Coordinates of C-alpha atoms and ligand atoms in Angstrom, one line a residue:
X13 CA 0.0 0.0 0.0
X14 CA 1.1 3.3 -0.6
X15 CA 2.2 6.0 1.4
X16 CA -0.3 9.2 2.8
X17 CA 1.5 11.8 1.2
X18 CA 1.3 14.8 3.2
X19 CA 0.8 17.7 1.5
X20 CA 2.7 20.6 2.6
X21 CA 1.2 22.7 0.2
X22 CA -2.2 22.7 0.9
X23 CA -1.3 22.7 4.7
X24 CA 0.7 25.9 3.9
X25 CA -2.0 28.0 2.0
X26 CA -4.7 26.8 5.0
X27 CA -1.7 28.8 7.4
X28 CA -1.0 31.6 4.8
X29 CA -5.0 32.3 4.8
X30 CA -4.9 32.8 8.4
X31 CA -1.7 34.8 8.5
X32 CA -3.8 37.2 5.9
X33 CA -6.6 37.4 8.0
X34 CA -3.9 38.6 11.2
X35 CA -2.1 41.2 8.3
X36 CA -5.7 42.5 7.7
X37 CA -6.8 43.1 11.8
X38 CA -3.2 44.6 12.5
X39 CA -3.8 47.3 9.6
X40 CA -6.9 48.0 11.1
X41 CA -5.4 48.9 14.3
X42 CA -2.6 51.0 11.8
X43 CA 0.2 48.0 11.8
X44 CA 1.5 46.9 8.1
X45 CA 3.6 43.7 9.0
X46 CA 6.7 44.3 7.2
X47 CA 10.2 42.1 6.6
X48 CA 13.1 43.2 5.6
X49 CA 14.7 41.4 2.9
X50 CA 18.5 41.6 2.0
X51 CA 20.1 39.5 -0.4
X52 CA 23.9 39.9 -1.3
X53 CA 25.0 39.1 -4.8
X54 CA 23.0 36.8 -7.8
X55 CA 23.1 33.2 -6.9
X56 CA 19.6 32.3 -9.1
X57 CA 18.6 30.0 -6.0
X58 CA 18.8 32.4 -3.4
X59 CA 17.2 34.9 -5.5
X60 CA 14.2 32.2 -6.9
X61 CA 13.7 31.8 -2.8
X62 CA 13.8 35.7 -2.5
X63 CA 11.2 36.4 -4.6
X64 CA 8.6 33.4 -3.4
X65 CA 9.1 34.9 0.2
X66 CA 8.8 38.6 -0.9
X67 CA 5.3 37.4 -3.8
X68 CA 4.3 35.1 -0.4
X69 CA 4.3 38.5 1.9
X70 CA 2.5 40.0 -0.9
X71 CA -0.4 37.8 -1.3
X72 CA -0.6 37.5 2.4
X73 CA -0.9 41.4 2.7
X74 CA 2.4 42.6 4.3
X75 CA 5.5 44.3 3.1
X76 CA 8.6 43.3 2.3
X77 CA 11.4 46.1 2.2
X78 CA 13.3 44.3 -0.9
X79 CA 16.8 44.9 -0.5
X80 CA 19.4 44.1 -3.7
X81 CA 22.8 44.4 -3.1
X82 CA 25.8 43.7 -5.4
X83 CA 28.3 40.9 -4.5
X84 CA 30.9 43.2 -3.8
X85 CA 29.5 44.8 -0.8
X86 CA 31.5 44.9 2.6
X87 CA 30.6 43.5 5.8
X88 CA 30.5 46.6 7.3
X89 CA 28.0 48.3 4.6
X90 CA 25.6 44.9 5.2
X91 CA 25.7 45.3 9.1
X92 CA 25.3 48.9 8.7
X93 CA 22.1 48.3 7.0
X94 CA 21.1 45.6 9.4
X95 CA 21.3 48.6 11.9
X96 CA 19.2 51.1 10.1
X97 CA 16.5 48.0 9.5
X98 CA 17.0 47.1 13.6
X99 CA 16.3 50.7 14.4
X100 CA 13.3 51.1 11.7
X101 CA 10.0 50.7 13.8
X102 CA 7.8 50.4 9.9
X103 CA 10.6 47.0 9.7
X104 CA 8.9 44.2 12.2
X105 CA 11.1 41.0 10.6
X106 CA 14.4 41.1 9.1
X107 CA 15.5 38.5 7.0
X108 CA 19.4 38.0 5.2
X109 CA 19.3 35.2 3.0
X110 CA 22.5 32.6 3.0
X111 CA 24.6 31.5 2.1
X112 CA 26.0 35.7 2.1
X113 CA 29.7 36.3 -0.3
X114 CA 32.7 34.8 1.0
X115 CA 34.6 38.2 2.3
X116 CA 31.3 38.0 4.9
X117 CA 31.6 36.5 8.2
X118 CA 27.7 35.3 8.7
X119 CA 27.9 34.7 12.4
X120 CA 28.7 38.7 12.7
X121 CA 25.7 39.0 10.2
X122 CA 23.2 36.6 12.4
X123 CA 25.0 38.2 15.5
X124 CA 23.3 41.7 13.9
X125 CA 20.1 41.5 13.6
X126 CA 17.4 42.3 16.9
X127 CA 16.7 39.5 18.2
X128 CA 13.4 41.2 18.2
X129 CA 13.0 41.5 14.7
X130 CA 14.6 37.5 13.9
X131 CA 12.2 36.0 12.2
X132 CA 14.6 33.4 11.2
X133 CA 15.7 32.4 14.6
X134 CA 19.7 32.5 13.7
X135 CA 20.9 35.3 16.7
X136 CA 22.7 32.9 19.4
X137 CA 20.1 34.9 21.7
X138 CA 17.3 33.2 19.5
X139 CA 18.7 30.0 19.6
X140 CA 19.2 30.2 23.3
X141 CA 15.5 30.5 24.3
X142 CA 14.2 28.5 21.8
X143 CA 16.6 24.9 23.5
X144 CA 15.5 26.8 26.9
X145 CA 12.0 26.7 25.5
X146 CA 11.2 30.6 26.5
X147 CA 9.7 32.9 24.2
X148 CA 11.3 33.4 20.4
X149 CA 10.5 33.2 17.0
X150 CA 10.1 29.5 16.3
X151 CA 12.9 28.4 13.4
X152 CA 11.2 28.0 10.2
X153 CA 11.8 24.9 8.6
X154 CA 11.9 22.6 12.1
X155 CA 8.6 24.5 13.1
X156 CA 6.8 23.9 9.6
X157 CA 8.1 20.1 10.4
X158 CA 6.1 19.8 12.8
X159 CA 3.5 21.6 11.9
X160 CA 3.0 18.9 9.1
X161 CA 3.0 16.2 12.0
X162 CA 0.7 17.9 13.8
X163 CA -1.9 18.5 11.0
X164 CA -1.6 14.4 10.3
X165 CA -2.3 13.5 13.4
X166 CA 1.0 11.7 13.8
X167 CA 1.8 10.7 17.6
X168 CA 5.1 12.2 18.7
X169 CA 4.9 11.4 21.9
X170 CA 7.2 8.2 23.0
X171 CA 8.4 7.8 19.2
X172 CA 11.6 7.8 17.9
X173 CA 12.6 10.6 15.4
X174 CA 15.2 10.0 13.7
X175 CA 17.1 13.4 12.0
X176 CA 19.9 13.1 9.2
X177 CA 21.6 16.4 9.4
X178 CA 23.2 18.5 12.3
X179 CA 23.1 21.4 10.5
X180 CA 22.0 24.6 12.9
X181 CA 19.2 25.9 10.7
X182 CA 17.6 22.5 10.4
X183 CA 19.0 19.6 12.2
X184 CA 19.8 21.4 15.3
X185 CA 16.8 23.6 16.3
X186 CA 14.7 20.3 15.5
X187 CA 16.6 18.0 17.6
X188 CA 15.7 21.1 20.2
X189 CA 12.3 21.1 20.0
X190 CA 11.3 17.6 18.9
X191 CA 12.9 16.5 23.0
X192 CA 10.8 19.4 24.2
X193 CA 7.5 18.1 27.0
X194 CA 5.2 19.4 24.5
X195 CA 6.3 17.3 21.6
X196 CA 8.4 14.3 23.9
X197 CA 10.0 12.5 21.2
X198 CA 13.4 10.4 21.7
X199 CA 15.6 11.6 19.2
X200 CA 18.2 10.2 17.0
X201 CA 21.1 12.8 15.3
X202 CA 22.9 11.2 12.3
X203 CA 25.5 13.0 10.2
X204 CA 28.3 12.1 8.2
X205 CA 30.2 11.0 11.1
X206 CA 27.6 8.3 12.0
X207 CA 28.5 4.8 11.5
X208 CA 25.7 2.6 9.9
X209 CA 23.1 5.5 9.5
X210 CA 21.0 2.4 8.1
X211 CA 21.2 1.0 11.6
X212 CA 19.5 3.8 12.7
X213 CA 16.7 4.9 9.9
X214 CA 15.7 1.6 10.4
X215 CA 14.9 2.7 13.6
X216 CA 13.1 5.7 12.9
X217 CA 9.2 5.9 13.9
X218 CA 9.8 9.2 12.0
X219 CA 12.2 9.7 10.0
X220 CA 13.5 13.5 9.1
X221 CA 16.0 13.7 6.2
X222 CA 18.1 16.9 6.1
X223 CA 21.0 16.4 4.4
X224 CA 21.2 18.1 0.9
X225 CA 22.0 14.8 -0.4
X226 CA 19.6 13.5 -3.4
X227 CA 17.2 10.9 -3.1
X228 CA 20.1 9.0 -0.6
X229 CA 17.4 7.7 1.4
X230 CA 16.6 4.3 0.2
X231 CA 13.6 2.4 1.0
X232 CA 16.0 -0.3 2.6
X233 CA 16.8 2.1 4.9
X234 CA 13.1 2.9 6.3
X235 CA 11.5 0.8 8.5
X236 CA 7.7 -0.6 7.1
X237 CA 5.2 2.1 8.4
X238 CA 7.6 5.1 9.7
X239 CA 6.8 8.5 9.0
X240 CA 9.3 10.1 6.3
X241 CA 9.8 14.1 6.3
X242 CA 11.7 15.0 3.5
X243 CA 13.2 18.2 4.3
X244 CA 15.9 18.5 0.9
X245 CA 15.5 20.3 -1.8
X246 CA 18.4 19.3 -4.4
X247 CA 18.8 20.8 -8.1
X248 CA 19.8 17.6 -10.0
X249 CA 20.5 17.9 -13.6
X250 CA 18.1 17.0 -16.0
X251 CA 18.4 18.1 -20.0
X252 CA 14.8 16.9 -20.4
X253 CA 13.7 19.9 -18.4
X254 CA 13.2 23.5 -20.1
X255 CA 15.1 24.9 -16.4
X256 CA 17.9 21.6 -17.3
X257 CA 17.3 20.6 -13.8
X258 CA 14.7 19.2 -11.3
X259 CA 13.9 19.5 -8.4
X260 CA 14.5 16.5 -5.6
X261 CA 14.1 15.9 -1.5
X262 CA 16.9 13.3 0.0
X263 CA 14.4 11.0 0.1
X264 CA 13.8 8.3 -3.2
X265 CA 10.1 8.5 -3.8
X266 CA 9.8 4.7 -3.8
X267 CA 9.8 4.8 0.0
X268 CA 6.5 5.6 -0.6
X269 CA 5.6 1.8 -0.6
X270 CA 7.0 1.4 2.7
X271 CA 6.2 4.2 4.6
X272 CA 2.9 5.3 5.8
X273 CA 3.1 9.2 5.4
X274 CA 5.5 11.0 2.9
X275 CA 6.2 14.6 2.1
X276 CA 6.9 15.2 -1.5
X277 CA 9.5 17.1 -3.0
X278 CA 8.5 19.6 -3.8
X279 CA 5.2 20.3 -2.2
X280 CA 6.1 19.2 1.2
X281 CA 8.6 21.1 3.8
X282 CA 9.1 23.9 1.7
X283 CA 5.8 25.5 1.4
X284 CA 5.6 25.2 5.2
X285 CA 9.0 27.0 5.1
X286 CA 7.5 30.2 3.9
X287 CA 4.1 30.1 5.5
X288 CA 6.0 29.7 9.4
X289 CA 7.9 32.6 8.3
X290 CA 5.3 34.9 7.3
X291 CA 3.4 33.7 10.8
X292 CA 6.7 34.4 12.4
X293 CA 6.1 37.8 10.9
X294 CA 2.9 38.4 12.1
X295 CA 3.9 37.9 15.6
X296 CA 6.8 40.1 15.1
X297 CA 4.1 43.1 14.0
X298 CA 1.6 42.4 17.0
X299 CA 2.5 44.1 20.0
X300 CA 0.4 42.3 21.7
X301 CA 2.0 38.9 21.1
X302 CA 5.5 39.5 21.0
X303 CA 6.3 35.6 21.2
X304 CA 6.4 32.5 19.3
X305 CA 4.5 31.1 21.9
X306 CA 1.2 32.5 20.6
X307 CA 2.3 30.3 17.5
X308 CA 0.1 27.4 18.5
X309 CA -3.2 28.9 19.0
X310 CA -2.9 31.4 16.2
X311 CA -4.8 29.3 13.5
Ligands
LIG26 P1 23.8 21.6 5.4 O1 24.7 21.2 4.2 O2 24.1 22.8 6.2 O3 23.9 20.3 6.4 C1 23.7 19.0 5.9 C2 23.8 18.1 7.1 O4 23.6 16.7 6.6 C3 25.2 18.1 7.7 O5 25.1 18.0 9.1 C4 25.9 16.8 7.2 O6 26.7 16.2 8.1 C5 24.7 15.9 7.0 N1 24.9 14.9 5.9 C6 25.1 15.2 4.6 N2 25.2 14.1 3.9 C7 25.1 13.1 4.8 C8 25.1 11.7 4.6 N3 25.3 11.1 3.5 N4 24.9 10.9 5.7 C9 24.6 11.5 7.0 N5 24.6 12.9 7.1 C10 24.8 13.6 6.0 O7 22.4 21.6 4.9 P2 21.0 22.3 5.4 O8 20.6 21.7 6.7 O9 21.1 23.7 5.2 O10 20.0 21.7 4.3 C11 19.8 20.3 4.1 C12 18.9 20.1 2.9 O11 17.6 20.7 3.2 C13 19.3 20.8 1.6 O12 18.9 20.0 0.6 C14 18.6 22.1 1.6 O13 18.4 22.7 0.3 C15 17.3 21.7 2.3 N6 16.6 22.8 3.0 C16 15.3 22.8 2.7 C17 14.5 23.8 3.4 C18 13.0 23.7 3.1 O14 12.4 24.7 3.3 N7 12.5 22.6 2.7 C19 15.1 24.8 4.3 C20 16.5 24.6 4.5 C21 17.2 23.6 3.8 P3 28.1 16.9 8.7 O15 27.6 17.9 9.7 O16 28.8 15.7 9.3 O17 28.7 17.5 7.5

């Protein structure tokens, strides 16, 4: 039998809707949720994920301060702008998209921003409260995760989640919040440094796979009935496409006979990606929820 795929997408228009119907009450009360949005240099992928964040914050009814600058700027012209943005009260969010130029040190650039205004959850201060479980922004990605679990009804409770990838925008923050009460998950961390990572998929009650390696999830590796969260998204090369290149997760779609629930690539994590960060900017706009914590009841 096949797999439930879970569909990210649908789940992550259902959030999006609500998120417009927040934009909409805080402009009544004079508040336009806004993000600022820097991106350093040309790379065509971090510019194709610019502009679905900055069309998403459109259709959803908020701003997005687009920021373009050229490859060659400094380190200290970026942080100088992250100041003016820190310092601008019409700028709730502010977003930098990675990977930034070479000549830039990105911990100074993550050390910048408010902690206030990080929608992204990279500041150390951020990533502090969020293992301490106090009030932050809620990373992205790991919160969309779980969202997905959430909305399927999986039980998280006393199962074993397995992650592949340590790395601290994915791996990390949801090792962190899958071991938190609320969620109380045992958890697994594989990386390249893990001997037999079949060993331990096989484990895996749910399995996360975030390793920027495609389709290297085999359905060997999965054990009959887990849950499988595909979190990659990997440009392979393909001359059969108009682009020359598809799109694939880490995950090869034939574990979709094993499993019981699936996330497609694409269609699955990444949607939820930009819907938790346009909540996360909501919550950033509304002064009176200045926490992630308000997440869970907000739709
Ligand atoms: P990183 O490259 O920063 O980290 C990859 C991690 O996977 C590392 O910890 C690495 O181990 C581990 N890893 C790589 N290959 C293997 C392997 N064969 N066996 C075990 N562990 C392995 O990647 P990101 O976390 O930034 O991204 C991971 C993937 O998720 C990418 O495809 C990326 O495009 C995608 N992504 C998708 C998002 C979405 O919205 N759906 C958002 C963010 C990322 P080690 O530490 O030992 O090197």
């Amino acid at each position: 039998m096949s797999a439930v795929i879970m569909d990210g997408k649908a789940l992550g228009i259902k959030i999006r809707q609500s998120v417009k119907e927040r934009a909409l009450a805080l402009k009544e009360k004079g508040i336009v949720p806004c993000l600022g949005v820097i991106l350093v240099g040309d790379d065509p992928a971090s510019l194709s994920y610019v502009k679905s964040k900055e069309k998403a914050l459109a259709e959803a009814g908020m701003e997005s301060r687009d920021i373009r600058l050229p490859e060659s700027t400094s380190e200290e012209e970026l942080l100088s702008i992250i100041d003016e943005l820190n310092k601008d009260d019409k700028v709730h969010g502010i977003l930098v998209q990675a990977p930034v130029p070479k000549h830039i040190n990105e911990e100074k650039i993550n050390d910048a921003v408010s902690p206030k205004k990080d929608v992204d959850c990279f500041h150390p201060e951020s990533v502090g409260n969020m293992i301490l479980g106090r009030r932050t922004f809620l990373p992205c990605t790991p919160h969309g995760v779980l969202e997905l679990l959430r909305e399927y009804n999986i039980p998280i409770s006393g199962a074993h989640a397995v992650v592949v990838g340590r790395s601290n925008i994915v791996g990390k923050p949801l090792v962190n919040l899958l071991i938190r009460r609320q969620y109380n998950a045992t958890v697994t961390l594989c990386h390249t440094g893990t001997k037999d990572l079949s060993y331990h998929t096989l484990q895996a009650d749910i399995l996360i796979a975030a390793a920027g390696s495609p389709c290297f999830i085999k359905p060997d590796m999965i054990k009959k009935g887990a849950v499988v969260i595909d979190v990659g998204i990997n440009r392979v090369t393909d001359i059969s496409e108009p682009k020359g290149y598809r799109l694939c997760g880490d995950v090869d779609p034939a574990v979709s006979l094993k499993a019981s629930y699936y996330t497609p690539v694409p269609g699955g994590v990444g949607p939820m990606t930009i819907a938790m960060l346009l909540n996360n900017v909501i919550e950033a706009a509304n002064t009176d929820c200045v926490n992630a914590v308000c997440v869970k009841a907000a739709y």
